[in-house]
Short mmCIF file of C-alpha atoms and ligand atoms in Angstrom, two decimals:
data_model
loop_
_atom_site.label_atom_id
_atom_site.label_comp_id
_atom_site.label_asym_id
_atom_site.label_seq_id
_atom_site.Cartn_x
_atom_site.Cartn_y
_atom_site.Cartn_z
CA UNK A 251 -49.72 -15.76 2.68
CA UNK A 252 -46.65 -17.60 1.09
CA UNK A 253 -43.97 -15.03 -0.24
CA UNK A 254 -42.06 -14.51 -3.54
CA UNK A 255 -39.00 -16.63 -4.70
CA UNK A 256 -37.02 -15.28 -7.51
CA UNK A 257 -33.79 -17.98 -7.95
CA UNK A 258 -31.75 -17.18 -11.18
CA UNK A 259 -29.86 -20.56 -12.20
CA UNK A 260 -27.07 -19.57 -13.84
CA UNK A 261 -26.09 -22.80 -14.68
CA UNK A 262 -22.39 -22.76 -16.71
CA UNK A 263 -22.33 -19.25 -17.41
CA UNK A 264 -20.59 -16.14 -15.71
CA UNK A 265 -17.22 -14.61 -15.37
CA UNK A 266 -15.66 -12.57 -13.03
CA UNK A 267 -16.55 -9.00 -14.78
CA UNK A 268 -19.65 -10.27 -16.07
CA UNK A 269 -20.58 -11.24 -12.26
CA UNK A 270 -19.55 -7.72 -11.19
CA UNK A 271 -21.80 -5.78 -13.48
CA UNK A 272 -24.83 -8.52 -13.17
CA UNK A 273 -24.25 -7.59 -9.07
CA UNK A 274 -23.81 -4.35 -9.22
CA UNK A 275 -27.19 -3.80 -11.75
CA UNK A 276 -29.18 -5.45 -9.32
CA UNK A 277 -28.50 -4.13 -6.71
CA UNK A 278 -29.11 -0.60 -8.01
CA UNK A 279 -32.11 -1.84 -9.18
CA UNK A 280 -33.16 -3.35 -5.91
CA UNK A 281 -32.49 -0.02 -4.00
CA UNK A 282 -35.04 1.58 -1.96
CA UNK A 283 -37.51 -1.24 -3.83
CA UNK A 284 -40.45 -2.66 -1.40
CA UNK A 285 -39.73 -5.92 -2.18
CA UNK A 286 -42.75 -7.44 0.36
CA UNK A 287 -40.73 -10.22 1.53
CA UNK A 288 -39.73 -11.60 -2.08
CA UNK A 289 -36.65 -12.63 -2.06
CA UNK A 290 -34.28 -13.09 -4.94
CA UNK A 291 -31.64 -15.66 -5.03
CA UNK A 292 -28.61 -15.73 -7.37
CA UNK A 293 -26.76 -18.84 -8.01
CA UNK A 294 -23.82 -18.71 -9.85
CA UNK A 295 -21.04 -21.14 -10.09
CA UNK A 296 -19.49 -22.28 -6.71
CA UNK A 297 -16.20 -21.16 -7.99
CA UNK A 298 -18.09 -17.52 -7.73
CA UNK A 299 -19.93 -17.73 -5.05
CA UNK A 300 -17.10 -15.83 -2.77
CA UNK A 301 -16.79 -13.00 -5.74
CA UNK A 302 -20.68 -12.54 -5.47
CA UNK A 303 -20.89 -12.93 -1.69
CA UNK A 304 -19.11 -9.87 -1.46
CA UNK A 305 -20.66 -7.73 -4.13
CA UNK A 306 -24.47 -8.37 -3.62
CA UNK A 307 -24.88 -6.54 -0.38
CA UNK A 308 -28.27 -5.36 -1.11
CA UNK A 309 -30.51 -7.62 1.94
CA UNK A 310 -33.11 -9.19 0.01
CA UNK A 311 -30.70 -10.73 -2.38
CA UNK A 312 -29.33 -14.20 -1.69
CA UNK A 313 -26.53 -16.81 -2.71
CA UNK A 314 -27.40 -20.10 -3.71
CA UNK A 315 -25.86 -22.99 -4.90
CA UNK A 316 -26.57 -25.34 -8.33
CA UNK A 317 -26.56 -28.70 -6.53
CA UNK A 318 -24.44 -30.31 -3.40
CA UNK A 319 -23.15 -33.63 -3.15
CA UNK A 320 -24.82 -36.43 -1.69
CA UNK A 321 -21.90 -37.38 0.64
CA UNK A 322 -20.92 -35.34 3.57
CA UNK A 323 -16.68 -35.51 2.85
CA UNK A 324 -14.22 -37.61 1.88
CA UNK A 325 -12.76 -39.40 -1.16
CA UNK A 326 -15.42 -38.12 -4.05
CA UNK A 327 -12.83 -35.68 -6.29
CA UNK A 328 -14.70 -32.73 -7.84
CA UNK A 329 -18.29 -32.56 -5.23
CA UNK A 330 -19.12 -30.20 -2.89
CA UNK A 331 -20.94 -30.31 0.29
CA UNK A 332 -23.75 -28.57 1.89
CA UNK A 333 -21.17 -27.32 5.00
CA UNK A 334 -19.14 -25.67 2.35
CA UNK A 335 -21.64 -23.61 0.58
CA UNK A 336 -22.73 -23.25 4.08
CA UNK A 337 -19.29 -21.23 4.39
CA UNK A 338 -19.70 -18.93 1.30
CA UNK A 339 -23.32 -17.62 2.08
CA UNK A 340 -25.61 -20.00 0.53
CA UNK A 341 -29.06 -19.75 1.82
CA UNK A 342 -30.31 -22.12 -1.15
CA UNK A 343 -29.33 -24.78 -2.91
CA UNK A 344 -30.94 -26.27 -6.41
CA UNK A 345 -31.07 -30.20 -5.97
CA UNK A 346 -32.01 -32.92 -8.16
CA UNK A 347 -32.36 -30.42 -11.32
CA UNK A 348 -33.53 -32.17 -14.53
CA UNK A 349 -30.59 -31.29 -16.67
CA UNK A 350 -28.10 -33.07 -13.08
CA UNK A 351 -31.34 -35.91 -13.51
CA UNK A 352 -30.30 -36.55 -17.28
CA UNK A 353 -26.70 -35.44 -17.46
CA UNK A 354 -25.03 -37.08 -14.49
CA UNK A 355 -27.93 -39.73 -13.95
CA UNK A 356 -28.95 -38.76 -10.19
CA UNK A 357 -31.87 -40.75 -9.05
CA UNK A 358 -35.14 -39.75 -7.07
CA UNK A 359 -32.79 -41.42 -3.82
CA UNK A 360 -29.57 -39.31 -4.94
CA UNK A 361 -31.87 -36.33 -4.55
CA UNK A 362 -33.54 -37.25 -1.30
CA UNK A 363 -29.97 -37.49 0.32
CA UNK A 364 -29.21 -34.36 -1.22
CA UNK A 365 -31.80 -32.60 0.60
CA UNK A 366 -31.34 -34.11 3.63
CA UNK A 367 -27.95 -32.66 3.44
CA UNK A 368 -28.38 -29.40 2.16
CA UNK A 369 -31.50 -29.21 5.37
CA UNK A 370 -28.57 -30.62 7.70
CA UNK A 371 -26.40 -27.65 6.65
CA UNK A 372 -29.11 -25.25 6.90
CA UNK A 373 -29.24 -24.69 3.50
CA UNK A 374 -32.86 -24.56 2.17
CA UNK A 375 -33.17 -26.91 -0.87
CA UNK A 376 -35.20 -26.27 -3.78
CA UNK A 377 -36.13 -29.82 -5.41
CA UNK A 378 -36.74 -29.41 -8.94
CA UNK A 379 -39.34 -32.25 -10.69
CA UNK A 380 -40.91 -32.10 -13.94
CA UNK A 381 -42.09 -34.28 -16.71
CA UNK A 382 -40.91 -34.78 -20.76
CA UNK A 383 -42.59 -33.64 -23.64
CA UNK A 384 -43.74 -37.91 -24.44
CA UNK A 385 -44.63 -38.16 -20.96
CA UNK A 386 -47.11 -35.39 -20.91
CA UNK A 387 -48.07 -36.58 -24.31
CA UNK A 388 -48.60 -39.74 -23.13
CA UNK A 389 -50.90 -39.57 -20.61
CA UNK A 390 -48.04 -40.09 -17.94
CA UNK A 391 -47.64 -36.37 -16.27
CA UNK A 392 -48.99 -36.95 -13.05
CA UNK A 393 -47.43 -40.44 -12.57
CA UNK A 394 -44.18 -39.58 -13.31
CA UNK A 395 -44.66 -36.00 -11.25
CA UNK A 396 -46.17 -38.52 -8.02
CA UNK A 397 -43.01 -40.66 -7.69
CA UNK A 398 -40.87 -38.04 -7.48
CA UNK A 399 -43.13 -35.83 -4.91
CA UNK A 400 -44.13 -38.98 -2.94
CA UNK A 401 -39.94 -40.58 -2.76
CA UNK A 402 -39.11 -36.67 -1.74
CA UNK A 403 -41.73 -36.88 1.08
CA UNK A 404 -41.19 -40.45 2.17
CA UNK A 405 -37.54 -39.61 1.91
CA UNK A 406 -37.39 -36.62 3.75
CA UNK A 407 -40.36 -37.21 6.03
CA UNK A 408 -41.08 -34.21 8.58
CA UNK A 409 -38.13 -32.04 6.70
CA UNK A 410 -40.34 -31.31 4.05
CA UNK A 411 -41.48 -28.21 6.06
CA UNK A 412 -37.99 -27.16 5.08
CA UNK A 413 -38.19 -27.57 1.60
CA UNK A 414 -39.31 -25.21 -1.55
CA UNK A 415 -40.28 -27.02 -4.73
CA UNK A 416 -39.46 -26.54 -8.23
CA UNK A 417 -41.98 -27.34 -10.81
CA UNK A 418 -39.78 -27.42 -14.12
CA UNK A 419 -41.40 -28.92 -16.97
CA UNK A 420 -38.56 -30.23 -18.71
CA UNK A 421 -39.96 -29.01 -22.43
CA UNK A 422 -40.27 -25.79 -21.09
CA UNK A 423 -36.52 -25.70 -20.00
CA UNK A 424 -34.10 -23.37 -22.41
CA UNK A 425 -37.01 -24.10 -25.15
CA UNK A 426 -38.85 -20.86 -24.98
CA UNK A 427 -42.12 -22.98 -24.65
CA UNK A 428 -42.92 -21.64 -21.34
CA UNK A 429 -46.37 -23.37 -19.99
CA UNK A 430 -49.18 -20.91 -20.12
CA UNK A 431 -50.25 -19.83 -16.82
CA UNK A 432 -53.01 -22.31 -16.32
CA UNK A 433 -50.91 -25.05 -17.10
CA UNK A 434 -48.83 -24.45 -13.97
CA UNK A 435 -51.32 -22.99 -11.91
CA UNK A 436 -53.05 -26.68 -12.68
CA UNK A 437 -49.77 -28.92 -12.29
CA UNK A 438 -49.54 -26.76 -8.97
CA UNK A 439 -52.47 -26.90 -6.88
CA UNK A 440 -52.49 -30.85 -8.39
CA UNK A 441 -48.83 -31.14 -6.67
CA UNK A 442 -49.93 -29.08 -3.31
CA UNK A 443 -52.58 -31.55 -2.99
CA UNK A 444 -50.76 -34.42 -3.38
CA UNK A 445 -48.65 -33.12 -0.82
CA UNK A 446 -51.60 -32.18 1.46
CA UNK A 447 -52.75 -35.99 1.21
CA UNK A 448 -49.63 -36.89 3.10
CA UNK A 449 -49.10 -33.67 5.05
CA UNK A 450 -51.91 -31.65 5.22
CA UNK A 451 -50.11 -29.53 7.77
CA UNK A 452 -47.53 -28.46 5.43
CA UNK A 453 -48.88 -28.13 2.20
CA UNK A 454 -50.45 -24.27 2.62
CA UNK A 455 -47.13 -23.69 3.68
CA UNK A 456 -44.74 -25.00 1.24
CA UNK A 457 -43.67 -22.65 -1.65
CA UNK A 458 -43.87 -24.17 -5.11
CA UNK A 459 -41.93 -22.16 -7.37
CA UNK A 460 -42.43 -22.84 -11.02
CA UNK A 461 -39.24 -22.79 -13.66
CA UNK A 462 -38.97 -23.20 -17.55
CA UNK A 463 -38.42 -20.45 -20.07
CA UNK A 464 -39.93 -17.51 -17.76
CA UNK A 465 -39.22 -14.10 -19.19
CA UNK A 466 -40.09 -10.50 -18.05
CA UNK A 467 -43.38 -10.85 -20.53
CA UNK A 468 -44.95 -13.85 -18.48
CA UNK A 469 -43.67 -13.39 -15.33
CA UNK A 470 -46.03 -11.07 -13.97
CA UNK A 471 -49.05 -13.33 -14.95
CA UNK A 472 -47.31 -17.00 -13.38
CA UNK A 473 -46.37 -14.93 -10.15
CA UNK A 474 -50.48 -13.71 -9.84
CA UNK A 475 -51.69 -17.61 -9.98
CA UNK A 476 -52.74 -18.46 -6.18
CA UNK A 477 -49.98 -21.73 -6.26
CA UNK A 478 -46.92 -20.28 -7.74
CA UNK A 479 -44.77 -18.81 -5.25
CA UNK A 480 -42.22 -18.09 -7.19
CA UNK A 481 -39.94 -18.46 -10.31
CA UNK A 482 -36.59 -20.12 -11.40
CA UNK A 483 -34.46 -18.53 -13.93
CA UNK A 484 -32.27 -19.87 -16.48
CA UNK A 485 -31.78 -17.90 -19.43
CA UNK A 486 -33.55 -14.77 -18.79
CA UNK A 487 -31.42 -14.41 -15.49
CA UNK A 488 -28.33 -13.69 -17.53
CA UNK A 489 -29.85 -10.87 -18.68
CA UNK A 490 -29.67 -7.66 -15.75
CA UNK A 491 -32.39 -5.29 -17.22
CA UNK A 492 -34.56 -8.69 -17.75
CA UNK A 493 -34.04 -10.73 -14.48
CA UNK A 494 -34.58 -7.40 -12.85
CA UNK A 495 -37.92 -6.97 -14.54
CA UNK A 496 -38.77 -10.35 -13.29
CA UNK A 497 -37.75 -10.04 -9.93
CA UNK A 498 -40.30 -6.81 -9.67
CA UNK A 499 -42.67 -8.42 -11.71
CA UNK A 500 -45.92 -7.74 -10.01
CA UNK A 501 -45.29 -5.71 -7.33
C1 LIG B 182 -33.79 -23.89 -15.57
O1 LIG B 182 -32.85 -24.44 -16.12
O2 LIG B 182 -34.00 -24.09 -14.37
C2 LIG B 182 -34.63 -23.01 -16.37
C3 LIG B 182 -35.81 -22.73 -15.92
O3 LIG B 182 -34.09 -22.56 -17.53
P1 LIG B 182 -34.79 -21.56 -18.59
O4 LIG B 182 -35.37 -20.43 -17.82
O5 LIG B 182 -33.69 -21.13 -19.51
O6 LIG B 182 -35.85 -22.36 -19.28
#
């Protein structure tokens, strides 16, 4: 049985006494929780990730990072590589996220070498892909959700064992149109058995975690569906009493 991913994306949000009482409410909430191997993942901005490495001390919480570069060091002013969040606790990184896809133009290649370098690190990557509003409407979903599974896979080859996947409908992101539960559980199982064509070995295995406007209300009904194995935050994870609700959702 695949276990529970919570990730909360914080995304450009968070200050340093806003990070404190987000820590310390979770953890208190976590406390003396069975969590059955779920494991919940902040990631804040790198310039916190020290300030929450030392506050969320509870062991089922962990650090991640937003993205990593796609170079290892040297002359690129303002990146970050997977070594470095490597030395502030990250035990995740989010790569090739649709807002980094349409803001700062990274390509299905910029995120393969991103994952090869957060895996290199031994930081586990989760690879977010998803599809617009006029591509679903259009007939093109599953096209547009193939090339970016199959370049991943044919990028990454036998890494992808070491990969989680996000699927993040990009009309669902920050919209409050959250797919209903059998949308995802279909995009899902479709995606695990695309990946199972290729890699039948793996595909049981890897978790695909499903993102895009998840609240308390529907988290408890996505994290029941037999292919999501998990759920990334935006929003709602700013929110203590909420993302807490989520990350017990179910249990
Ligand atoms: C996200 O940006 O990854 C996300 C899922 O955001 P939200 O939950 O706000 O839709």
């Amino acid at each position: 049985m695949r276990s529970k991913i919570i990730i909360a994306n914080w995304k450009l949000n968070g200050n340093w006494s806003f990070n404190e009482e987000f820590a310390n409410a979770l953890s208190k909430g976590l406390q003396e929780i069975d969590l059955k191997d779920r494991q919940i993942v902040i990631c804040p901005p790198n310039v916190y990730l020290q300030q929450m490495n030392g506050l969320l001390l509870e062991k089922s919480i962990f650090l991640g990072g937003q993205d990593l570069s796609d170079e290892l060091s040297g002359a690129f002013t303002g990146e970050t590589s997977g070594a470095m969040l490597k030395d502030f606790g990250c035990r995740y990184v989010i790569v090739g996220h649709s807002e980094r896809r349409a803001r700062h133009f990274e390509t299905d290649d910029m995120v393969v070498k991103k994952t090869m370098n957060a895996i290199s690190a031994g930081i586990i990557p989760v690879v977010c892909i998803g599809e617009t509003q006029e591509q679903r409407q259009s007939g093109l979903m599953k096209e547009v959700l193939s090339e970016q599974i199959h370049s991943l896979v044919s990028g990454v080859a036998d890494q992808i064992g070491n990969v989680v996947l996000a699927y993040e409908p990009i009309w669902a992101i920050g919209t409050g149109a959250t797919a209903t539960v059998e949308q995802a559980q279909e995009v899902h199982g479709w995606v695990r058995s695309e990946i199972e064509r290729v890699n039948p070995a793996i595909a049981q295995k890897l978790p695909i975690i499903y993102g895009g406007s998840v609240k308390a209300g529907n988290a408890p009904e996505l994290l029941e569906a037999p292919d999501i194995d998990g759920l990334l935050v935006g929003g709602a994870s700013l929110m203590p009493r909420e993302f807490l609700t989520i990350c017990l959702a179910g249990l």
